[in-house]
Coordinates of N, CA and C in Angstrom, one line a residue:
M1 N -22.2 23.2 -1.9 CA -21.8 22.1 -1.0 C -20.3 22.0 -1.0
S2 N -19.7 21.9 0.1 CA -18.3 21.8 0.2 C -17.8 20.4 -0.3
E3 N -16.5 20.3 -0.6 CA -16.0 19.0 -1.1 C -16.2 18.0 0.0
R4 N -15.9 18.3 1.3 CA -16.1 17.4 2.4 C -17.5 16.9 2.5
S5 N -18.5 17.8 2.4 CA -19.9 17.4 2.4 C -20.3 16.5 1.3
R6 N -19.7 16.8 0.1 CA -20.0 16.0 -1.1 C -19.5 14.6 -0.9
L7 N -18.2 14.5 -0.4 CA -17.7 13.2 -0.1 C -18.4 12.4 1.0
R8 N -18.8 13.1 2.0 CA -19.6 12.5 3.1 C -20.9 11.9 2.5
W9 N -21.6 12.6 1.7 CA -22.8 12.2 1.1 C -22.5 10.9 0.2
R10 N -21.4 10.9 -0.6 CA -21.1 9.8 -1.4 C -20.7 8.6 -0.6
C11 N -20.2 8.8 0.6 CA -19.8 7.7 1.5 C -21.0 7.0 2.1
R12 N -22.2 7.6 2.0 CA -23.4 6.9 2.5 C -23.8 5.9 1.5
R13 N -23.8 4.6 1.9 CA -24.1 3.5 1.0 C -25.3 2.8 1.6
G14 N -25.5 1.6 1.1 CA -26.7 0.8 1.4 C -26.6 0.0 2.7
T15 N -25.4 -0.1 3.2 CA -25.2 -0.9 4.4 C -24.5 -0.1 5.5
T16 N -24.8 -0.4 6.8 CA -24.2 0.3 7.9 C -22.7 0.0 7.9
E17 N -22.2 -1.2 7.6 CA -20.8 -1.5 7.6 C -20.0 -0.6 6.6
L18 N -20.5 -0.5 5.4 CA -19.8 0.4 4.4 C -19.9 1.8 4.9
D19 N -21.0 2.3 5.4 CA -21.1 3.7 5.8 C -20.1 3.9 6.9
R20 N -19.9 3.0 7.8 CA -19.0 3.2 9.0 C -17.5 3.2 8.5
L21 N -17.2 2.2 7.6 CA -15.8 2.1 7.1 C -15.4 3.4 6.3
L22 N -16.3 3.8 5.4 CA -16.0 4.9 4.6 C -15.9 6.2 5.3
T23 N -16.9 6.5 6.2 CA -16.9 7.7 7.0 C -15.8 7.8 8.0
R24 N -15.4 6.6 8.6 CA -14.3 6.6 9.5 C -13.0 6.9 8.8
F25 N -12.9 6.4 7.6 CA -11.7 6.8 6.8 C -11.7 8.3 6.5
L26 N -12.8 8.8 6.1 CA -13.0 10.2 5.7 C -12.6 11.1 6.9
D27 N -12.9 10.7 8.1 CA -12.7 11.5 9.3 C -11.4 11.2 10.0
A28 N -10.7 10.2 9.7 CA -9.5 9.8 10.4 C -8.4 10.9 10.2
P29 N -7.9 11.5 11.2 CA -7.0 12.6 11.1 C -5.7 12.3 10.4
A30 N -5.0 11.3 10.9 CA -3.6 11.1 10.4 C -3.5 10.1 9.3
Q31 N -4.4 9.1 9.3 CA -4.3 8.0 8.3 C -5.5 8.0 7.3
G32 N -6.3 9.0 7.3 CA -7.5 9.0 6.5 C -7.4 9.8 5.2
Y33 N -8.5 10.3 4.8 CA -8.6 11.1 3.5 C -7.6 12.2 3.5
D34 N -7.5 13.0 4.5 CA -6.7 14.2 4.5 C -5.2 13.9 4.3
A35 N -4.8 12.6 4.5 CA -3.4 12.2 4.3 C -3.1 11.8 2.9
L36 N -4.1 11.7 2.1 CA -4.0 11.3 0.7 C -3.4 12.4 -0.2
D37 N -2.5 11.9 -1.1 CA -2.1 12.8 -2.2 C -3.1 12.9 -3.3
A38 N -2.9 13.6 -4.4 CA -3.8 13.7 -5.5 C -4.2 12.4 -6.1
E39 N -3.2 11.5 -6.2 CA -3.5 10.2 -6.8 C -4.4 9.4 -5.9
G40 N -4.1 9.5 -4.6 CA -4.9 8.7 -3.6 C -6.3 9.3 -3.6
R41 N -6.5 10.6 -3.7 CA -7.9 11.1 -3.7 C -8.6 10.7 -5.0
E42 N -7.9 10.6 -6.1 CA -8.5 10.1 -7.3 C -9.0 8.7 -7.1
A43 N -8.1 7.9 -6.5 CA -8.5 6.5 -6.2 C -9.7 6.4 -5.3
F44 N -9.8 7.2 -4.3 CA -10.9 7.2 -3.4 C -12.2 7.6 -4.2
D45 N -12.1 8.6 -5.0 CA -13.2 9.0 -5.8 C -13.6 7.9 -6.7
R46 N -12.7 7.2 -7.3 CA -13.0 6.1 -8.2 C -13.7 5.0 -7.4
L47 N -13.2 4.7 -6.2 CA -13.8 3.7 -5.3 C -15.2 3.9 -5.0
L48 N -15.6 5.2 -4.9 CA -16.9 5.6 -4.5 C -17.9 5.4 -5.7
T49 N -17.4 5.1 -6.9 CA -18.2 4.8 -8.0 C -18.5 3.3 -8.2
I50 N -17.8 2.5 -7.4 CA -17.9 1.0 -7.4 C -19.2 0.5 -6.8
E51 N -19.8 -0.5 -7.3 CA -21.1 -1.1 -6.7 C -20.8 -1.6 -5.3
D52 N -21.8 -1.5 -4.5 CA -21.7 -1.9 -3.1 C -21.3 -3.4 -2.9
D53 N -21.7 -4.3 -3.7 CA -21.4 -5.7 -3.5 C -19.9 -5.9 -3.6
H54 N -19.2 -5.2 -4.5 CA -17.7 -5.2 -4.6 C -17.1 -4.6 -3.4
L55 N -17.6 -3.5 -3.0 CA -17.1 -2.8 -1.8 C -17.2 -3.7 -0.6
I56 N -18.3 -4.4 -0.4 CA -18.4 -5.3 0.7 C -17.4 -6.4 0.6
D57 N -17.2 -6.9 -0.6 CA -16.1 -8.0 -0.7 C -14.8 -7.5 -0.3
W58 N -14.4 -6.3 -0.7 CA -13.1 -5.7 -0.5 C -12.9 -5.2 0.9
L59 N -13.9 -4.3 1.4 CA -13.7 -3.6 2.6 C -14.2 -4.4 3.8
V60 N -15.2 -5.2 3.7 CA -15.8 -5.9 4.8 C -15.2 -7.3 4.9
N61 N -15.2 -8.0 3.7 CA -14.8 -9.4 3.7 C -13.3 -9.6 3.5
G62 N -12.6 -8.5 3.2 CA -11.2 -8.6 3.1 C -10.6 -9.2 1.8
Q63 N -11.4 -9.2 0.7 CA -10.9 -9.7 -0.6 C -10.1 -8.6 -1.2
R64 N -9.2 -9.0 -2.0 CA -8.3 -8.1 -2.7 C -9.0 -7.6 -4.0
P65 N -9.0 -6.3 -4.3 CA -9.6 -5.8 -5.6 C -8.7 -6.4 -6.7
S66 N -9.4 -6.7 -7.8 CA -8.6 -7.2 -9.0 C -8.0 -6.0 -9.7
E67 N -8.5 -4.8 -9.5 CA -7.9 -3.6 -10.1 C -6.8 -3.1 -9.2
E68 N -5.6 -3.2 -9.6 CA -4.4 -2.8 -8.8 C -4.5 -1.4 -8.3
S69 N -5.0 -0.5 -9.1 CA -5.1 0.9 -8.7 C -5.9 1.1 -7.4
L70 N -6.7 0.1 -7.0 CA -7.6 0.3 -5.9 C -7.1 -0.4 -4.6
V71 N -6.1 -1.2 -4.8 CA -5.6 -2.0 -3.6 C -5.1 -1.1 -2.5
D72 N -4.3 0.0 -2.8 CA -3.8 0.9 -1.8 C -4.9 1.6 -1.0
I73 N -5.9 2.1 -1.7 CA -7.0 2.8 -1.1 C -7.9 1.9 -0.2
V74 N -8.1 0.7 -0.7 CA -8.8 -0.3 0.1 C -8.0 -0.6 1.4
N75 N -6.7 -0.8 1.2 CA -5.9 -1.0 2.4 C -5.9 0.1 3.4
R76 N -5.9 1.3 2.9 CA -5.9 2.5 3.8 C -7.3 2.6 4.5
I77 N -8.3 2.3 3.8 CA -9.7 2.3 4.4 C -9.8 1.3 5.5
R78 N -9.3 0.1 5.2 CA -9.3 -1.0 6.2 C -8.4 -0.7 7.4
H79 N -7.3 -0.1 7.1 CA -6.3 0.3 8.2 C -6.9 1.3 9.1
A80 N -7.7 2.3 8.6 CA -8.3 3.3 9.4 C -9.3 2.7 10.4
S81 N -9.8 1.5 10.1 CA -10.7 0.8 11.0 C -10.1 -0.4 11.7
D82 N -8.7 -0.4 11.7 CA -8.0 -1.4 12.4 C -8.3 -2.8 11.8
L83 N -8.5 -2.9 10.5 CA -8.7 -4.2 9.9 C -7.4 -4.6 9.2
P84 N -7.2 -5.9 9.0 CA -6.0 -6.4 8.3 C -6.0 -5.9 6.8
T85 N -4.8 -5.6 6.3 CA -4.6 -5.1 5.0 C -4.0 -6.2 4.1
H86 N -4.0 -5.9 2.8 CA -3.4 -6.9 1.8 C -1.9 -6.5 1.6
A87 N -1.2 -7.6 1.3 CA 0.2 -7.4 1.0 C 0.4 -6.8 -0.4

């Protein structure tokens, strides 16, 4: 299985909203996953280990993650779907 296929599989969550946000980010040409450096890719990988209820709070409801290392990746995912980001 390719890295892209593995990531796409991991982006499949329990809700349509999360599925769309995560796969939209994965596929976004200029502002998505392909634009991340190694640190950003590690953060995305870490984000995919988080429980869905937290992801919904951060990605759908716009709450700021308490873990600072995830704020940038959450902002990037929201930005790829034209949602407001955190300062």
